[in-house]
């Protein structure tokens, strides 16, 4: 009999939709997968791409996750002051086999106290702030520390998802999902990360400075609230 694996993903306003929908699309192909998108209520939630996604459950009604997923986006930083959402993440994490994030969802895990002393990654523009939430910043596409898996920025969520599927069901299952989705990236440019030959250093500098200016005060406020 196929084992049921419950994926519970946080959905919130101004989420970067690919952080969420990319991994969830791959997870849904795993035999036995059961996907839940949780928010305060079940009204449509606006993403940063201009369209909305409908939650499938509320925080109060969500089942216990086998895999807890927190995606990123600017909306993740608004969650740092949302005690109900952070409590939900903490409670789910206690019973989850895997606690995971993509992109800046790592800061939600950090604000919930789940990254203390753990290696983690996030989007390159916000990566320098990871130590503020007690994490050990690690430059990699996917980072595992115990049962905590974090993915880098946005599209790295696909590699993160395949890594986790292999953990759950074996390499062959992950290969089948990869083939089914025709995940065979061949970008037309070599500018996908800082340091790549075609990446614009000025864009990297501006994006990092902008992320720090907009997001660091929110991260520091969340850390202070948790410590008080």
Tab-separated table of C-alpha atoms in Angstrom:
chain	number	residue	atom	x	y	z
A	1	UNK	CA	0.000	0.000	0.000
A	2	UNK	CA	1.282	3.487	-0.911
A	3	UNK	CA	2.305	5.559	2.085
A	4	UNK	CA	0.545	8.911	2.447
A	5	UNK	CA	2.924	11.851	2.717
A	6	UNK	CA	1.315	15.107	3.867
A	7	UNK	CA	2.878	18.280	2.551
A	8	UNK	CA	1.652	21.381	4.364
A	9	UNK	CA	2.784	24.620	2.750
A	10	UNK	CA	2.326	28.092	4.134
A	11	UNK	CA	0.458	30.449	1.796
A	12	UNK	CA	0.489	34.190	2.496
A	13	UNK	CA	-0.028	37.525	0.726
A	14	UNK	CA	2.811	38.645	-1.540
A	15	UNK	CA	4.354	35.189	-1.662
A	16	UNK	CA	6.710	34.560	-4.574
A	17	UNK	CA	4.438	32.069	-6.240
A	18	UNK	CA	7.182	29.951	-7.845
A	19	UNK	CA	8.741	29.392	-4.409
A	20	UNK	CA	5.479	27.660	-3.565
A	21	UNK	CA	4.095	26.259	-6.807
A	22	UNK	CA	7.387	24.900	-8.145
A	23	UNK	CA	8.081	22.499	-5.271
A	24	UNK	CA	4.393	21.716	-4.751
A	25	UNK	CA	4.023	20.738	-8.412
A	26	UNK	CA	6.863	18.243	-8.044
A	27	UNK	CA	5.663	16.988	-4.657
A	28	UNK	CA	2.215	16.343	-6.090
A	29	UNK	CA	3.726	13.785	-8.495
A	30	UNK	CA	4.955	11.608	-5.652
A	31	UNK	CA	2.663	8.589	-5.118
A	32	UNK	CA	0.756	9.080	-1.875
A	33	UNK	CA	1.308	12.842	-1.815
A	34	UNK	CA	-1.336	14.921	-0.063
A	35	UNK	CA	-0.840	18.665	-0.487
A	36	UNK	CA	-2.352	21.326	1.783
A	37	UNK	CA	-1.958	25.103	1.427
A	38	UNK	CA	-2.589	26.796	4.768
A	39	UNK	CA	-3.467	30.362	5.693
A	40	UNK	CA	-5.592	32.184	8.290
A	41	UNK	CA	-8.698	31.643	6.157
A	42	UNK	CA	-9.608	30.181	2.774
A	43	UNK	CA	-10.144	33.405	0.828
A	44	UNK	CA	-7.931	33.784	-2.268
A	45	UNK	CA	-4.436	35.031	-1.425
A	46	UNK	CA	-2.700	37.479	-3.753
A	47	UNK	CA	0.801	36.473	-4.894
A	48	UNK	CA	3.579	38.751	-6.075
A	49	UNK	CA	2.890	37.686	-9.670
A	50	UNK	CA	-0.463	39.444	-9.901
A	51	UNK	CA	-2.728	36.439	-9.470
A	52	UNK	CA	-4.182	34.721	-6.428
A	53	UNK	CA	-4.056	31.198	-5.045
A	54	UNK	CA	-6.837	29.685	-2.965
A	55	UNK	CA	-5.773	28.063	0.335
A	56	UNK	CA	-7.022	24.537	0.851
A	57	UNK	CA	-7.136	24.752	4.640
A	58	UNK	CA	-6.764	27.109	7.583
A	59	UNK	CA	-4.149	27.132	10.315
A	60	UNK	CA	-6.787	25.802	12.698
A	61	UNK	CA	-7.843	22.914	10.441
A	62	UNK	CA	-4.563	21.906	8.795
A	63	UNK	CA	-3.439	18.323	9.384
A	64	UNK	CA	-0.076	17.534	10.889
A	65	UNK	CA	2.563	17.813	8.171
A	66	UNK	CA	5.063	15.155	7.303
A	67	UNK	CA	6.784	17.920	5.333
A	68	UNK	CA	6.328	21.550	6.345
A	69	UNK	CA	7.199	24.028	3.577
A	70	UNK	CA	7.590	27.792	3.962
A	71	UNK	CA	8.074	29.654	0.671
A	72	UNK	CA	9.508	33.158	0.390
A	73	UNK	CA	8.911	36.571	-1.103
A	74	UNK	CA	8.540	39.989	0.454
A	75	UNK	CA	5.386	38.727	2.161
A	76	UNK	CA	7.518	36.353	4.235
A	77	UNK	CA	8.914	39.367	6.083
A	78	UNK	CA	5.424	40.584	6.934
A	79	UNK	CA	4.873	37.187	8.583
A	80	UNK	CA	7.669	37.910	11.047
A	81	UNK	CA	5.188	40.009	13.051
A	82	UNK	CA	2.322	37.506	12.687
A	83	UNK	CA	2.286	35.540	15.943
A	84	UNK	CA	-0.477	33.201	14.786
A	85	UNK	CA	1.466	32.223	11.659
A	86	UNK	CA	4.718	31.772	13.589
A	87	UNK	CA	2.962	29.650	16.230
A	88	UNK	CA	1.515	27.513	13.427
A	89	UNK	CA	4.998	26.996	11.983
A	90	UNK	CA	6.402	26.053	15.404
A	91	UNK	CA	3.567	23.615	16.158
A	92	UNK	CA	3.794	21.960	12.759
A	93	UNK	CA	7.571	21.723	13.015
A	94	UNK	CA	7.318	19.753	16.271
A	95	UNK	CA	5.596	16.862	14.529
A	96	UNK	CA	7.020	17.114	11.014
A	97	UNK	CA	9.547	14.700	9.586
A	98	UNK	CA	11.065	17.531	7.573
A	99	UNK	CA	10.977	21.280	8.161
A	100	UNK	CA	11.756	23.151	4.961
A	101	UNK	CA	11.882	26.498	3.246
A	102	UNK	CA	12.565	27.986	-0.151
A	103	UNK	CA	14.158	31.381	-0.695
A	104	UNK	CA	13.379	33.907	2.063
A	105	UNK	CA	10.995	31.503	3.747
A	106	UNK	CA	14.120	30.685	5.759
A	107	UNK	CA	13.569	33.887	7.741
A	108	UNK	CA	10.153	32.642	8.853
A	109	UNK	CA	11.775	29.458	10.125
A	110	UNK	CA	14.399	31.610	11.812
A	111	UNK	CA	11.846	33.909	13.430
A	112	UNK	CA	10.096	30.796	14.759
A	113	UNK	CA	13.359	29.731	16.401
A	114	UNK	CA	13.941	26.767	14.097
A	115	UNK	CA	17.332	27.689	12.610
A	116	UNK	CA	19.386	28.251	15.767
A	117	UNK	CA	22.842	26.829	15.089
A	118	UNK	CA	21.716	25.178	11.863
A	119	UNK	CA	23.256	25.591	8.442
A	120	UNK	CA	20.828	27.220	6.034
A	121	UNK	CA	20.562	29.061	2.747
A	122	UNK	CA	18.251	31.578	1.123
A	123	UNK	CA	18.137	33.966	-1.844
A	124	UNK	CA	21.551	35.517	-2.435
A	125	UNK	CA	20.309	39.094	-1.887
A	126	UNK	CA	19.181	38.302	1.671
A	127	UNK	CA	21.802	35.668	2.458
A	128	UNK	CA	24.012	38.046	4.514
A	129	UNK	CA	21.165	38.448	7.038
A	130	UNK	CA	20.757	34.770	7.903
A	131	UNK	CA	23.019	35.000	10.916
A	132	UNK	CA	20.591	37.474	12.492
A	133	UNK	CA	18.126	34.599	13.072
A	134	UNK	CA	20.795	32.317	14.518
A	135	UNK	CA	21.458	30.326	11.354
A	136	UNK	CA	24.866	29.389	9.985
A	137	UNK	CA	24.771	30.986	6.502
A	138	UNK	CA	25.798	28.425	3.884
A	139	UNK	CA	26.185	29.140	0.184
A	140	UNK	CA	24.599	26.211	-1.625
A	141	UNK	CA	21.565	25.546	-3.784
A	142	UNK	CA	20.122	23.174	-1.193
A	143	UNK	CA	21.285	22.817	2.405
A	144	UNK	CA	20.356	20.049	4.819
A	145	UNK	CA	21.005	20.174	8.555
A	146	UNK	CA	19.280	17.318	10.342
A	147	UNK	CA	15.621	17.348	9.359
A	148	UNK	CA	15.783	20.969	8.188
A	149	UNK	CA	16.184	21.554	4.458
A	150	UNK	CA	16.471	25.016	2.961
A	151	UNK	CA	16.581	25.979	-0.701
A	152	UNK	CA	18.161	29.058	-2.236
A	153	UNK	CA	16.320	31.588	-4.340
A	154	UNK	CA	13.115	30.840	-6.255
A	155	UNK	CA	14.068	28.327	-8.971
A	156	UNK	CA	16.327	26.417	-6.584
A	157	UNK	CA	13.044	25.209	-5.117
A	158	UNK	CA	12.899	22.655	-7.934
A	159	UNK	CA	16.261	21.148	-6.973
A	160	UNK	CA	15.199	21.327	-3.331
A	161	UNK	CA	12.002	19.419	-4.153
A	162	UNK	CA	13.831	16.678	-6.027
A	163	UNK	CA	16.337	16.374	-3.173
A	164	UNK	CA	13.502	15.919	-0.693
A	165	UNK	CA	11.608	13.470	-2.914
A	166	UNK	CA	14.764	11.360	-3.062
A	167	UNK	CA	14.921	11.471	0.756
A	168	UNK	CA	11.299	10.383	1.030
A	169	UNK	CA	11.015	7.816	-1.749
A	170	UNK	CA	14.468	7.139	-3.149
A	171	UNK	CA	16.530	8.351	-6.061
A	172	UNK	CA	14.536	6.420	-8.665
A	173	UNK	CA	11.311	8.134	-7.603
A	174	UNK	CA	13.002	11.533	-7.861
A	175	UNK	CA	14.334	10.666	-11.307
A	176	UNK	CA	10.853	9.659	-12.450
A	177	UNK	CA	9.401	12.955	-11.252
A	178	UNK	CA	12.198	14.893	-12.931
A	179	UNK	CA	11.587	13.094	-16.226
A	180	UNK	CA	7.817	13.500	-15.990
A	181	UNK	CA	8.227	17.239	-15.513
A	182	UNK	CA	10.918	17.426	-18.234
A	183	UNK	CA	13.092	19.333	-15.796
A	184	UNK	CA	16.138	19.692	-18.038
A	185	UNK	CA	17.287	23.301	-17.524
A	186	UNK	CA	19.222	24.898	-20.345
A	187	UNK	CA	19.075	28.659	-19.731
A	188	UNK	CA	19.960	30.924	-22.651
A	189	UNK	CA	22.185	33.061	-20.409
A	190	UNK	CA	24.796	32.380	-17.746
A	191	UNK	CA	23.605	35.033	-15.297
A	192	UNK	CA	21.658	32.972	-12.790
A	193	UNK	CA	23.654	33.748	-9.649
A	194	UNK	CA	26.206	36.271	-8.392
A	195	UNK	CA	29.612	35.426	-9.752
A	196	UNK	CA	28.329	33.830	-12.930
A	197	UNK	CA	30.052	35.177	-16.061
A	198	UNK	CA	27.066	37.171	-17.307
A	199	UNK	CA	25.724	38.344	-13.931
A	200	UNK	CA	25.736	42.128	-13.496
A	201	UNK	CA	27.784	43.046	-10.397
A	202	UNK	CA	25.952	46.353	-10.082
A	203	UNK	CA	22.594	44.566	-10.000
A	204	UNK	CA	23.948	42.283	-7.278
A	205	UNK	CA	25.149	45.274	-5.255
A	206	UNK	CA	21.848	47.162	-5.611
A	207	UNK	CA	19.671	44.132	-4.844
A	208	UNK	CA	21.684	43.215	-1.757
A	209	UNK	CA	21.587	46.792	-0.463
A	210	UNK	CA	17.851	47.049	-1.141
A	211	UNK	CA	17.139	43.752	0.622
A	212	UNK	CA	19.100	44.868	3.655
A	213	UNK	CA	17.383	48.273	3.768
A	214	UNK	CA	13.857	46.886	3.436
A	215	UNK	CA	14.179	43.625	5.287
A	216	UNK	CA	16.830	43.844	7.982
A	217	UNK	CA	14.724	46.068	10.289
A	218	UNK	CA	11.887	43.524	10.081
A	219	UNK	CA	14.234	40.636	10.825
A	220	UNK	CA	15.818	42.428	13.772
A	221	UNK	CA	12.381	43.336	15.166
A	222	UNK	CA	11.307	39.686	14.939
A	223	UNK	CA	14.441	38.521	16.766
A	224	UNK	CA	13.904	41.097	19.507
A	225	UNK	CA	10.251	40.081	19.921
A	226	UNK	CA	11.232	36.429	20.278
A	227	UNK	CA	13.882	37.279	22.856
A	228	UNK	CA	11.546	39.439	24.973
